[in-house]
Amino acid sequence: MSQAAALAPVDPVALTADLIRCNSVTPLEGGALVLLERLLSEAGFTCTRVDRNGIANLYARWGTRGNGKAFGFNGHTDVVPVGDEAAWRFPPFGAEVDGEWMYGRGATDMKSGVAAFAAAAIDFVRETPPDGAIVLAITGDEEGESTDGTIALLDWMEEVGERIDVCIVGEPTCPEEMGDMMKIGRRGALTAFFEVIGKQGHSAYLHKVINPLPAVALLGHRLSTHVLDEGTDHFDASTCAITTIDTGNPANNVIPARTKMTVNLRFNDTHTGASLTEWLRSEADRVAEETGTQITMTTKLSGESFLTPPGDLSTLVGKAVEAETGRTPTLSTTGGTSDARFVKNHCPVVEFGLVGHRMHQVDERVRISDIEALKRVYTRVLTDYFAD
């Protein structure tokens, strides 16, 4: 037996705990990527830090593409703030274990996922070195603006000629039980910011003012009640939700000069960010003309909708999930955005990870047995992928 084969398997539970103990609230690196770089380098991965604008990112590759294949994992080590620390049962960066659970910020989203695919990749290349490459692209900017994280890694890959053929993003995807859902796409996300401008004056003299509040109410009603579509084969119907209306008027006898409204759209592949922006602009212009107000609008596109059609990649992952959990994962496009929206521009991508309904909460926690099962799923995916 070779020295490499004799090494003890990487424990994904212990690695999860080590990562949780790194305070890596975006944009802090907190030692998480330093820890992973050391571990992966010792296992023979070539590691490159791809930091940009103060954001830490890690690209780790084992092997060379050559005539073989390249399999990728993507994930993040940054986490959201802890909120009220006094409300936590255990210290949020303590990785405390109580029964079958490990507690800590990032326990679910998604330090356990990163630990599982890192452990699977290291053990796999030690025990059955494949003809090809395994790549881990790990960012510290998924929970923030996401402009200098996975995007920076993909930009760097293009610059230096690095490529992967397929990728799993290790986000938590299962709503209730380990293995019950895989993501094969995501809805797009667009936020629109409106400012409605009228003419200020006394509320007793309405003929001398232009009240922006009825205008913003009319615009909000039209946008939020409009049926964008009925859904598609793989997506739910698109939605438009008012998230805030802000006037800041402390007086009850003054018509304000202006008010603001924000709406958030989650959309399927019937639309694009450009087409929805055009619709929003036309509705705003129509209300402005009807009410005599001026309406300005800016938008922020967080990501277009995308779909990896059911096929070889989803079948590969689905069979591995079923073999290790006994469940056939539903193929879904529900939920918010993830970095898969960037990876899909590079190669086919699906998402599979742990049960996610405790992420971002006080007392975020992960079931220890699920971490172990996730490592087994990822190991089986690698085994089956490179066996073909």
Tab-separated table of C-alpha atoms in Angstrom:
chain	number	residue	atom	x	y	z
A	1	MET	CA	0.000	0.000	0.000
A	2	SER	CA	1.369	3.426	-0.947
A	3	GLN	CA	1.922	6.135	1.631
A	4	ALA	CA	-0.885	8.205	0.074
A	5	ALA	CA	-3.336	5.313	0.269
A	6	ALA	CA	-2.410	4.712	3.896
A	7	LEU	CA	-3.402	8.210	4.966
A	8	ALA	CA	-6.526	8.437	7.065
A	9	PRO	CA	-9.644	9.676	5.261
A	10	VAL	CA	-10.482	13.332	5.706
A	11	ASP	CA	-13.253	13.720	8.262
A	12	PRO	CA	-15.816	16.146	6.807
A	13	VAL	CA	-17.388	16.711	10.225
A	14	ALA	CA	-14.113	17.802	11.813
A	15	LEU	CA	-13.352	19.953	8.782
A	16	THR	CA	-16.797	21.574	9.040
A	17	ALA	CA	-16.071	22.416	12.679
A	18	ASP	CA	-12.694	23.911	11.790
A	19	LEU	CA	-14.312	26.088	9.123
A	20	ILE	CA	-17.139	27.225	11.390
A	21	ARG	CA	-14.549	28.424	13.901
A	22	CYS	CA	-13.252	30.842	11.270
A	23	ASN	CA	-15.129	34.130	11.590
A	24	SER	CA	-15.636	34.749	7.871
A	25	VAL	CA	-18.591	37.114	7.773
A	26	THR	CA	-18.449	38.707	4.305
A	27	PRO	CA	-15.979	40.162	3.334
A	28	LEU	CA	-13.706	38.660	6.020
A	29	GLU	CA	-11.663	35.622	5.019
A	30	GLY	CA	-11.300	34.662	8.658
A	31	GLY	CA	-8.742	31.915	8.017
A	32	ALA	CA	-11.171	29.580	6.217
A	33	LEU	CA	-9.486	29.676	2.814
A	34	VAL	CA	-6.040	29.596	4.416
A	35	LEU	CA	-7.063	26.388	6.159
A	36	LEU	CA	-8.409	24.848	2.949
A	37	GLU	CA	-5.395	25.894	0.905
A	38	ARG	CA	-3.061	24.202	3.361
A	39	LEU	CA	-5.131	21.014	3.439
A	40	LEU	CA	-5.524	20.810	-0.326
A	41	SER	CA	-1.871	21.643	-1.029
A	42	GLU	CA	-0.756	18.827	1.258
A	43	ALA	CA	-2.982	16.486	-0.766
A	44	GLY	CA	-1.309	17.425	-4.051
A	45	PHE	CA	-3.691	20.116	-5.305
A	46	THR	CA	-2.173	23.116	-7.029
A	47	CYS	CA	-3.674	26.078	-5.209
A	48	THR	CA	-3.966	29.651	-6.439
A	49	ARG	CA	-5.410	32.562	-4.541
A	50	VAL	CA	-7.521	34.655	-6.890
A	51	ASP	CA	-8.199	37.631	-4.625
A	52	ARG	CA	-9.872	40.723	-6.048
A	53	ASN	CA	-10.866	44.025	-4.455
A	54	GLY	CA	-10.301	42.750	-0.944
A	55	ILE	CA	-12.213	39.488	-1.485
A	56	ALA	CA	-10.378	36.198	-0.940
A	57	ASN	CA	-10.944	33.349	-3.428
A	58	LEU	CA	-9.252	29.979	-3.843
A	59	TYR	CA	-8.758	27.881	-6.965
A	60	ALA	CA	-7.460	24.368	-6.315
A	61	ARG	CA	-6.759	21.834	-9.075
A	62	TRP	CA	-5.575	18.256	-8.902
A	63	GLY	CA	-4.276	16.665	-12.090
A	64	THR	CA	-4.321	17.968	-15.614
A	65	ARG	CA	-7.055	17.991	-18.157
A	66	GLY	CA	-4.930	16.501	-20.939
A	67	ASN	CA	-7.190	14.160	-22.869
A	68	GLY	CA	-9.191	13.436	-19.731
A	69	LYS	CA	-12.102	15.174	-18.108
A	70	ALA	CA	-12.284	17.951	-15.534
A	71	PHE	CA	-14.878	17.919	-12.763
A	72	GLY	CA	-15.532	21.014	-10.675
A	73	PHE	CA	-17.009	21.907	-7.323
A	74	ASN	CA	-17.995	25.436	-6.383
A	75	GLY	CA	-18.861	26.842	-2.982
A	76	HIS	CA	-18.283	29.640	-0.496
A	77	THR	CA	-16.834	30.052	2.968
A	78	ASP	CA	-18.220	33.508	3.716
A	79	VAL	CA	-21.270	33.702	5.953
A	80	VAL	CA	-23.981	36.188	6.871
A	81	PRO	CA	-23.763	38.155	10.159
A	82	VAL	CA	-24.798	36.347	13.338
A	83	GLY	CA	-27.478	38.855	14.361
A	84	ASP	CA	-28.222	38.934	18.090
A	85	GLU	CA	-25.405	36.802	19.486
A	86	ALA	CA	-27.111	36.674	22.877
A	87	ALA	CA	-30.013	34.817	21.260
A	88	TRP	CA	-27.761	31.917	20.249
A	89	ARG	CA	-27.811	28.764	22.323
A	90	PHE	CA	-24.109	28.219	21.584
A	91	PRO	CA	-21.398	30.635	20.385
A	92	PRO	CA	-21.984	31.180	16.659
A	93	PHE	CA	-18.345	30.439	15.807
A	94	GLY	CA	-17.897	27.677	18.361
A	95	ALA	CA	-18.948	24.629	16.283
A	96	GLU	CA	-20.508	23.131	19.396
A	97	VAL	CA	-22.021	19.657	19.095
A	98	ASP	CA	-25.229	18.773	20.894
A	99	GLY	CA	-26.545	15.291	20.174
A	100	GLU	CA	-26.822	14.790	16.433
A	101	TRP	CA	-26.367	18.495	15.623
A	102	MET	CA	-23.440	20.850	15.092
A	103	TYR	CA	-24.214	24.524	15.733
A	104	GLY	CA	-22.611	27.574	14.175
A	105	ARG	CA	-22.903	30.268	11.571
A	106	GLY	CA	-22.276	28.604	8.218
A	107	ALA	CA	-23.041	25.130	9.528
A	108	THR	CA	-25.628	24.751	6.777
A	109	ASP	CA	-24.768	27.553	4.383
A	110	MET	CA	-22.333	26.317	3.444
A	111	LYS	CA	-19.174	25.357	5.280
A	112	SER	CA	-20.437	21.793	5.630
A	113	GLY	CA	-20.887	21.575	1.862
A	114	VAL	CA	-17.372	22.860	1.242
A	115	ALA	CA	-15.983	20.443	3.832
A	116	ALA	CA	-17.829	17.532	2.221
A	117	PHE	CA	-16.602	18.154	-1.309
A	118	ALA	CA	-13.054	18.969	-0.181
A	119	ALA	CA	-12.910	15.757	1.854
A	120	ALA	CA	-14.387	13.721	-1.006
A	121	ALA	CA	-11.978	15.183	-3.555
A	122	ILE	CA	-8.881	14.635	-1.391
A	123	ASP	CA	-9.737	11.032	-0.535
A	124	PHE	CA	-10.692	10.266	-4.122
A	125	VAL	CA	-7.422	11.439	-5.683
A	126	ARG	CA	-5.419	9.628	-3.003
A	127	GLU	CA	-7.222	6.326	-3.390
A	128	THR	CA	-8.118	6.230	-7.105
A	129	PRO	CA	-6.231	8.952	-8.977
A	130	PRO	CA	-8.368	9.719	-12.039
A	131	ASP	CA	-7.347	10.349	-15.630
A	132	GLY	CA	-8.273	14.002	-15.593
A	133	ALA	CA	-8.641	16.893	-13.216
A	134	ILE	CA	-10.677	17.833	-10.168
A	135	VAL	CA	-11.149	21.523	-9.464
A	136	LEU	CA	-12.412	23.281	-6.345
A	137	ALA	CA	-13.399	26.928	-6.872
A	138	ILE	CA	-14.191	28.453	-3.479
A	139	THR	CA	-15.128	32.062	-2.890
A	140	GLY	CA	-15.450	34.476	0.000
A	141	ASP	CA	-18.064	36.679	-1.683
A	142	GLU	CA	-21.284	34.721	-2.166
A	143	GLU	CA	-23.262	36.301	0.662
A	144	GLY	CA	-22.205	39.825	-0.308
A	145	GLU	CA	-22.353	41.640	-3.626
A	146	SER	CA	-20.937	38.588	-5.438
A	147	THR	CA	-19.002	40.780	-7.856
A	148	ASP	CA	-15.508	39.683	-6.825
A	149	GLY	CA	-16.072	36.066	-5.864
A	150	THR	CA	-17.018	33.317	-8.291
A	151	ILE	CA	-17.037	35.900	-11.078
A	152	ALA	CA	-13.396	36.704	-10.289
A	153	LEU	CA	-12.525	32.996	-10.316
A	154	LEU	CA	-14.218	32.499	-13.692
A	155	ASP	CA	-12.528	35.615	-15.111
A	156	TRP	CA	-9.159	34.302	-13.977
A	157	MET	CA	-9.861	30.854	-15.408
A	158	GLU	CA	-10.605	32.382	-18.787
A	159	GLU	CA	-7.460	34.489	-18.670
A	160	VAL	CA	-5.144	31.556	-17.913
A	161	GLY	CA	-6.947	28.904	-19.955
A	162	GLU	CA	-8.320	26.807	-17.070
A	163	ARG	CA	-11.562	24.949	-17.771
A	164	ILE	CA	-13.904	22.444	-16.208
A	165	ASP	CA	-16.437	20.310	-18.057
A	166	VAL	CA	-19.197	20.078	-15.454
A	167	CYS	CA	-19.728	21.462	-11.957
A	168	ILE	CA	-21.646	20.888	-8.748
A	169	VAL	CA	-22.387	23.898	-6.569
A	170	GLY	CA	-22.613	22.602	-3.007
A	171	GLU	CA	-25.347	24.942	-1.753
A	172	PRO	CA	-27.982	23.474	0.583
A	173	THR	CA	-30.760	22.334	-1.751
A	174	CYS	CA	-32.910	19.897	0.211
A	175	PRO	CA	-36.067	21.353	1.784
A	176	GLU	CA	-36.827	18.649	4.350
A	177	GLU	CA	-34.691	15.496	4.116
A	178	MET	CA	-31.196	14.786	2.880
A	179	GLY	CA	-31.443	13.843	-0.793
A	180	ASP	CA	-34.925	15.130	-1.581
A	181	MET	CA	-34.036	17.915	-4.046
A	182	MET	CA	-31.458	18.964	-6.625
A	183	LYS	CA	-31.397	22.341	-8.351
A	184	ILE	CA	-31.063	22.304	-12.141
A	185	GLY	CA	-31.628	26.026	-12.570
A	186	ARG	CA	-32.647	29.200	-10.831
A	187	ARG	CA	-35.026	32.043	-11.466
A	188	GLY	CA	-33.541	35.383	-12.380
A	189	ALA	CA	-33.604	38.272	-9.921
A	190	LEU	CA	-34.137	41.947	-10.745
A	191	THR	CA	-34.662	44.866	-8.353
A	192	ALA	CA	-36.136	48.180	-9.507
A	193	PHE	CA	-35.860	51.429	-7.566
A	194	PHE	CA	-38.443	54.122	-8.356
A	195	GLU	CA	-38.573	57.752	-7.274
A	196	VAL	CA	-41.882	59.524	-7.872
A	197	ILE	CA	-41.620	63.313	-7.890
A	198	GLY	CA	-44.585	65.642	-7.470
A	199	LYS	CA	-45.040	69.147	-6.060
A	200	GLN	CA	-45.043	69.839	-2.321
A	201	GLY	CA	-47.728	71.935	-0.674
A	202	HIS	CA	-50.466	72.243	1.949
A	203	SER	CA	-52.859	69.307	2.131
A	204	ALA	CA	-55.821	71.747	2.243
A	205	TYR	CA	-54.963	73.127	-1.199
A	206	LEU	CA	-54.791	70.058	-3.421
A	207	HIS	CA	-55.277	72.105	-6.577
A	208	LYS	CA	-51.843	73.640	-5.969
A	209	VAL	CA	-49.900	70.427	-5.428
A	210	ILE	CA	-49.038	67.221	-7.262
A	211	ASN	CA	-49.232	64.349	-4.816
A	212	PRO	CA	-46.703	61.594	-5.586
A	213	LEU	CA	-48.331	59.101	-3.183
A	214	PRO	CA	-51.364	58.156	-5.286
A	215	ALA	CA	-48.998	57.784	-8.221
A	216	VAL	CA	-46.691	55.398	-6.385
A	217	ALA	CA	-49.719	53.476	-5.098
A	218	LEU	CA	-51.087	53.166	-8.627
A	219	LEU	CA	-47.722	52.052	-10.002
A	220	GLY	CA	-47.241	49.543	-7.203
A	221	HIS	CA	-50.700	48.100	-7.740
A	222	ARG	CA	-50.209	47.675	-11.471
A	223	LEU	CA	-46.809	46.061	-11.103
A	224	SER	CA	-47.720	43.702	-8.264
A	225	THR	CA	-51.011	42.519	-9.773
A	226	HIS	CA	-49.767	42.047	-13.318
A	227	VAL	CA	-49.538	38.397	-14.386
A	228	LEU	CA	-46.121	38.071	-15.950
A	229	ASP	CA	-46.605	34.442	-17.026
A	230	GLU	CA	-48.153	31.144	-15.942
A	231	GLY	CA	-44.863	29.335	-15.395
A	232	THR	CA	-42.972	26.974	-17.684
A	233	ASP	CA	-42.108	23.281	-17.737
A	234	HIS	CA	-39.340	23.718	-15.171
A	235	PHE	CA	-40.157	27.056	-13.511
A	236	ASP	CA	-42.890	28.510	-11.340
A	237	ALA	CA	-44.654	31.670	-12.457
A	238	SER	CA	-42.607	34.858	-12.311
A	239	THR	CA	-43.383	37.316	-9.514
A	240	CYS	CA	-43.109	41.021	-8.798
A	241	ALA	CA	-43.218	42.070	-5.136
A	242	ILE	CA	-43.201	45.524	-3.556
A	243	THR	CA	-40.541	45.426	-0.847
A	244	THR	CA	-40.674	48.998	0.468
A	245	ILE	CA	-42.347	52.389	-0.020
A	246	ASP	CA	-40.519	55.256	1.689
A	247	THR	CA	-41.689	58.854	2.022
A	248	GLY	CA	-40.365	60.037	5.379
A	249	ASN	CA	-43.017	62.705	5.807
A	250	PRO	CA	-43.406	63.701	9.502
A	251	ALA	CA	-46.226	66.214	8.863
A	252	ASN	CA	-49.899	65.295	8.499
A	253	ASN	CA	-50.842	68.497	6.655
A	254	VAL	CA	-48.114	68.567	4.008
A	255	ILE	CA	-48.180	66.844	0.651
A	256	PRO	CA	-44.584	65.609	0.143
A	257	ALA	CA	-42.566	66.405	-2.923
A	258	ARG	CA	-41.382	62.872	-3.540
A	259	THR	CA	-41.595	59.237	-2.498
A	260	LYS	CA	-39.673	56.077	-3.293
A	261	MET	CA	-40.608	52.476	-3.968
A	262	THR	CA	-38.588	49.304	-4.482
A	263	VAL	CA	-39.849	46.170	-6.192
A	264	ASN	CA	-38.162	42.803	-6.553
A	265	LEU	CA	-38.840	40.433	-9.443
A	266	ARG	CA	-38.063	36.711	-9.591
A	267	PHE	CA	-38.459	35.534	-13.147
A	268	ASN	CA	-38.286	32.420	-15.259
A	269	ASP	CA	-36.892	31.750	-18.713
A	270	THR	CA	-39.881	33.430	-20.363
A	271	HIS	CA	-38.155	36.735	-19.646
A	272	THR	CA	-34.789	38.435	-19.543
A	273	GLY	CA	-33.588	41.250	-17.360
A	274	ALA	CA	-33.737	43.553	-20.380
A	275	SER	CA	-37.305	42.670	-21.305
A	276	LEU	CA	-38.525	43.167	-17.740
A	277	THR	CA	-36.672	46.468	-17.429
A	278	GLU	CA	-38.437	47.656	-20.574
A	279	TRP	CA	-41.819	46.625	-19.123
A	280	LEU	CA	-41.139	48.388	-15.825
A	281	ARG	CA	-40.079	51.541	-17.629
A	282	SER	CA	-43.199	51.565	-19.801
A	283	GLU	CA	-45.472	51.141	-16.773
A	284	ALA	CA	-43.700	53.935	-14.926
A	285	ASP	CA	-43.975	56.260	-17.920
A	286	ARG	CA	-47.696	55.512	-18.247
A	287	VAL	CA	-48.382	56.294	-14.584
A	288	ALA	CA	-46.297	59.456	-14.760
A	289	GLU	CA	-48.336	60.695	-17.720
A	290	GLU	CA	-51.641	59.863	-16.016
A	291	THR	CA	-50.731	61.538	-12.714
A	292	GLY	CA	-48.603	64.473	-13.795
A	293	THR	CA	-45.631	63.253	-11.803
A	294	GLN	CA	-42.077	62.486	-12.821
A	295	ILE	CA	-40.847	58.961	-12.226
A	296	THR	CA	-37.209	57.935	-12.380
A	297	MET	CA	-36.088	54.320	-12.272
A	298	THR	CA	-32.850	52.426	-11.776
A	299	THR	CA	-32.467	48.664	-11.788
A	300	LYS	CA	-30.080	46.055	-10.470
A	301	LEU	CA	-29.936	42.670	-12.186
A	302	SER	CA	-28.639	40.016	-9.770
A	303	GLY	CA	-28.766	37.263	-12.371
A	304	GLU	CA	-30.650	35.962	-15.375
A	305	SER	CA	-32.738	32.830	-15.111
A	306	PHE	CA	-31.020	29.681	-16.297
A	307	LEU	CA	-31.693	25.994	-16.753
A	308	THR	CA	-29.422	22.994	-17.107
A	309	PRO	CA	-31.840	20.679	-18.925
A	310	PRO	CA	-32.215	17.220	-17.397
A	311	GLY	CA	-29.496	15.040	-18.902
A	312	ASP	CA	-26.168	13.417	-18.188
A	313	LEU	CA	-25.141	15.650	-15.282
A	314	SER	CA	-28.442	15.554	-13.390
A	315	THR	CA	-28.681	11.811	-13.988
A	316	LEU	CA	-25.141	11.292	-12.666
A	317	VAL	CA	-25.829	13.254	-9.497
A	318	GLY	CA	-29.327	11.871	-9.046
A	319	LYS	CA	-28.122	8.260	-9.157
A	320	ALA	CA	-25.412	9.008	-6.606
A	321	VAL	CA	-27.900	10.699	-4.299
A	322	GLU	CA	-30.328	7.805	-4.544
A	323	ALA	CA	-27.598	5.242	-3.931
A	324	GLU	CA	-26.365	6.993	-0.775
A	325	THR	CA	-29.609	8.365	0.698
A	326	GLY	CA	-32.325	6.112	-0.693
A	327	ARG	CA	-34.152	9.165	-2.084
A	328	THR	CA	-34.618	10.245	-5.682
A	329	PRO	CA	-34.084	14.005	-5.729
A	330	THR	CA	-36.733	16.213	-7.266
A	331	LEU	CA	-35.308	18.380	-10.051
A	332	SER	CA	-36.133	21.932	-9.048
A	333	THR	CA	-35.522	25.571	-9.952
A	334	THR	CA	-37.046	27.060	-6.788
A	335	GLY	CA	-35.406	29.336	-4.261
A	336	GLY	CA	-33.259	32.423	-4.510
A	337	THR	CA	-30.059	33.003	-6.421
A	338	SER	CA	-26.724	31.216	-6.086
A	339	ASP	CA	-23.336	31.337	-7.755
A	340	ALA	CA	-24.566	28.690	-10.178
A	341	ARG	CA	-25.903	31.678	-12.141
A	342	PHE	CA	-22.290	32.542	-12.942
A	343	VAL	CA	-20.932	29.018	-13.373
A	344	LYS	CA	-23.587	28.231	-16.009
A	345	ASN	CA	-21.780	30.597	-18.401
A	346	HIS	CA	-18.720	28.327	-18.168
A	347	CYS	CA	-20.113	24.781	-18.137
A	348	PRO	CA	-23.204	22.710	-17.261
A	349	VAL	CA	-23.959	23.037	-13.555
A	350	VAL	CA	-26.324	21.601	-10.969
A	351	GLU	CA	-26.620	22.246	-7.257
A	352	PHE	CA	-26.800	19.606	-4.587
A	353	GLY	CA	-26.188	19.924	-0.883
A	354	LEU	CA	-27.690	19.625	2.571
A	355	VAL	CA	-31.073	20.448	4.077
A	356	GLY	CA	-31.298	24.223	3.975
A	357	HIS	CA	-34.200	25.448	6.063
A	358	ARG	CA	-31.985	26.446	9.036
A	359	MET	CA	-29.574	28.598	7.059
A	360	HIS	CA	-29.124	32.241	8.115
A	361	GLN	CA	-31.093	31.596	11.319
A	362	VAL	CA	-30.115	32.053	14.943
A	363	ASP	CA	-28.798	28.658	16.102
A	364	GLU	CA	-27.990	27.623	12.541
A	365	ARG	CA	-27.134	23.945	12.717
A	366	VAL	CA	-26.455	20.867	10.621
A	367	ARG	CA	-27.142	17.208	11.264
A	368	ILE	CA	-23.781	15.459	11.569
A	369	SER	CA	-24.914	12.347	9.720
A	370	ASP	CA	-25.962	14.512	6.770
A	371	ILE	CA	-22.424	15.877	6.408
A	372	GLU	CA	-21.108	12.338	6.245
A	373	ALA	CA	-23.773	11.351	3.729
A	374	LEU	CA	-22.967	14.364	1.556
A	375	LYS	CA	-19.318	13.359	1.384
A	376	ARG	CA	-20.399	9.877	0.267
A	377	VAL	CA	-22.640	11.361	-2.428
A	378	TYR	CA	-19.831	13.533	-3.789
A	379	THR	CA	-17.401	10.606	-3.693
A	380	ARG	CA	-19.817	8.430	-5.657
A	381	VAL	CA	-20.334	11.223	-8.195
A	382	LEU	CA	-16.572	11.429	-8.768
A	383	THR	CA	-16.228	7.651	-8.979
A	384	ASP	CA	-19.012	7.302	-11.534
A	385	TYR	CA	-17.942	10.347	-13.542
A	386	PHE	CA	-14.380	9.214	-14.049
A	387	ALA	CA	-15.379	5.562	-14.562
A	388	ASP	CA	-17.061	6.408	-17.875
